[in-house]
């Protein structure tokens, strides 16, 4: 059979018969859905009702179109592979040397050495066999920066270094430890690099302390740009030309699983620094090192961290970072093992080689959403940067202004985490009470313990503390689920309640289908649990909740919860989507007689 050729003109228009897609049409349809939910706002408020506000105060709309494109110029990193940078912190020089060679032989292109853990005197042993003219090295030595830099430069000798950074960051060190920010050593190292090692930078503006203290993206950006400006003033004040001074500074940012905010943050950072350079009269290219966030990592169900870091790595690459570090999934448990390190570097290899993320310059450019988000974030961050400058600069702002701002953001985020509006998979949502703990050799995490500086937070730590408490009990704390009616009526709320209690390490046992209060009370007594939670539909609650609650009380229940929002005689409190889950769990521990 011969199939005749089909001309394109013969194909029907696939959009024929459909109304034209416009923003006004979308608003009308969205309004109709909102009305069905009982929403009573005005017609022109429908779009705002579907929007959210970020921790920076940036409005995230439900829909964007060409009218949202800002007029601001784009600052784009050129196409090409980003630098795959692996961090090393094992204090054993032999172990670190072996890990370094494994990394360099399998896709890693530069090294990040934590010399607060590794003795700087061990650098010759650690870097034995590493070709320093091919593999850039970034140092991170905190208070030992001058000592570590001297040891590295002595080791490098006359080698023409292809890049890297000595890691001087006195303001970042002050943020972490509370120590005074003294810039003299950083300036001296920068002058030395500019003269003797033009391929090497001396200064890192590390924004991770502000992210690790609970800061939002604009907080991180404003602090980083203010720090960069402080270093730029110090370098030019010491006699370095503006171009050389700008060439001595590298920026380090956190990349999170919120891929769009991470993309926008990196793009906004380049735009902000370009403006600083323009005013200073030099070239404005910002060198960026993106690191997957410590704050988002979890100790519980750490395998999920692989997914988080994959999203963060994609966002970092898409956002234009020059170098990316993917934390191993077990980084917050101690010293990562070889498997975790392999997965971390292969995450980048997959995105670069298989997904081709690095083949396009600014792949998010032109997106109505990303362009608007970048512009809004840059403006918020610039306002914060100006506030820091008005306070006397970054070093002065660390005394009060910055800690207070970060504390506000941290508190707002903590409320959302407690209410599970910011869910944490494997911890506050879908926890696995039967998971086997993952253990690693003790060692420093990426976010090191500070002195009197900014606090270190992980979003999951309060839920994980309750899990630890539950696991430490002689027998697992248990709540009885009084499942009223047939399976179809109670399954949804029973599943919800079980998931909520499990987030604190509390097991649940269900009584099974039925409506007889005496039978449900008997199952409750048999469970041995002193706390119960009613689970059913609103209709069956109206018919049976009061009688079942009374029977449970008579059977010895110290507390009766109800899954849902209704109020019924004999019910003490409710659990529901958006409730204070941490508060519910802490109260339940008290009711179960578990000392916190």
Short mmCIF file of C-alpha atoms in Angstrom, two decimals, residues 60-61 64 68 258 260-261 366-374:
data_model
loop_
_atom_site.label_atom_id
_atom_site.label_comp_id
_atom_site.label_asym_id
_atom_site.label_seq_id
_atom_site.Cartn_x
_atom_site.Cartn_y
_atom_site.Cartn_z
CA UNK A 60 6.15 34.60 43.14
CA UNK A 61 3.22 34.80 40.77
CA UNK A 64 4.10 35.11 33.89
CA UNK A 68 6.76 40.62 33.10
CA UNK A 258 14.72 25.44 44.99
CA UNK A 260 14.55 28.68 40.23
CA UNK A 261 15.59 30.81 43.20
CA UNK A 366 14.53 34.84 28.29
CA UNK A 367 12.23 32.92 30.60
CA UNK A 368 9.55 35.36 31.71
CA UNK A 369 9.58 33.84 35.19
CA UNK A 370 13.36 33.63 35.65
CA UNK A 371 14.01 37.10 34.25
CA UNK A 372 11.37 38.66 36.53
CA UNK A 373 12.60 36.68 39.54
CA UNK A 374 16.21 37.66 38.85
#
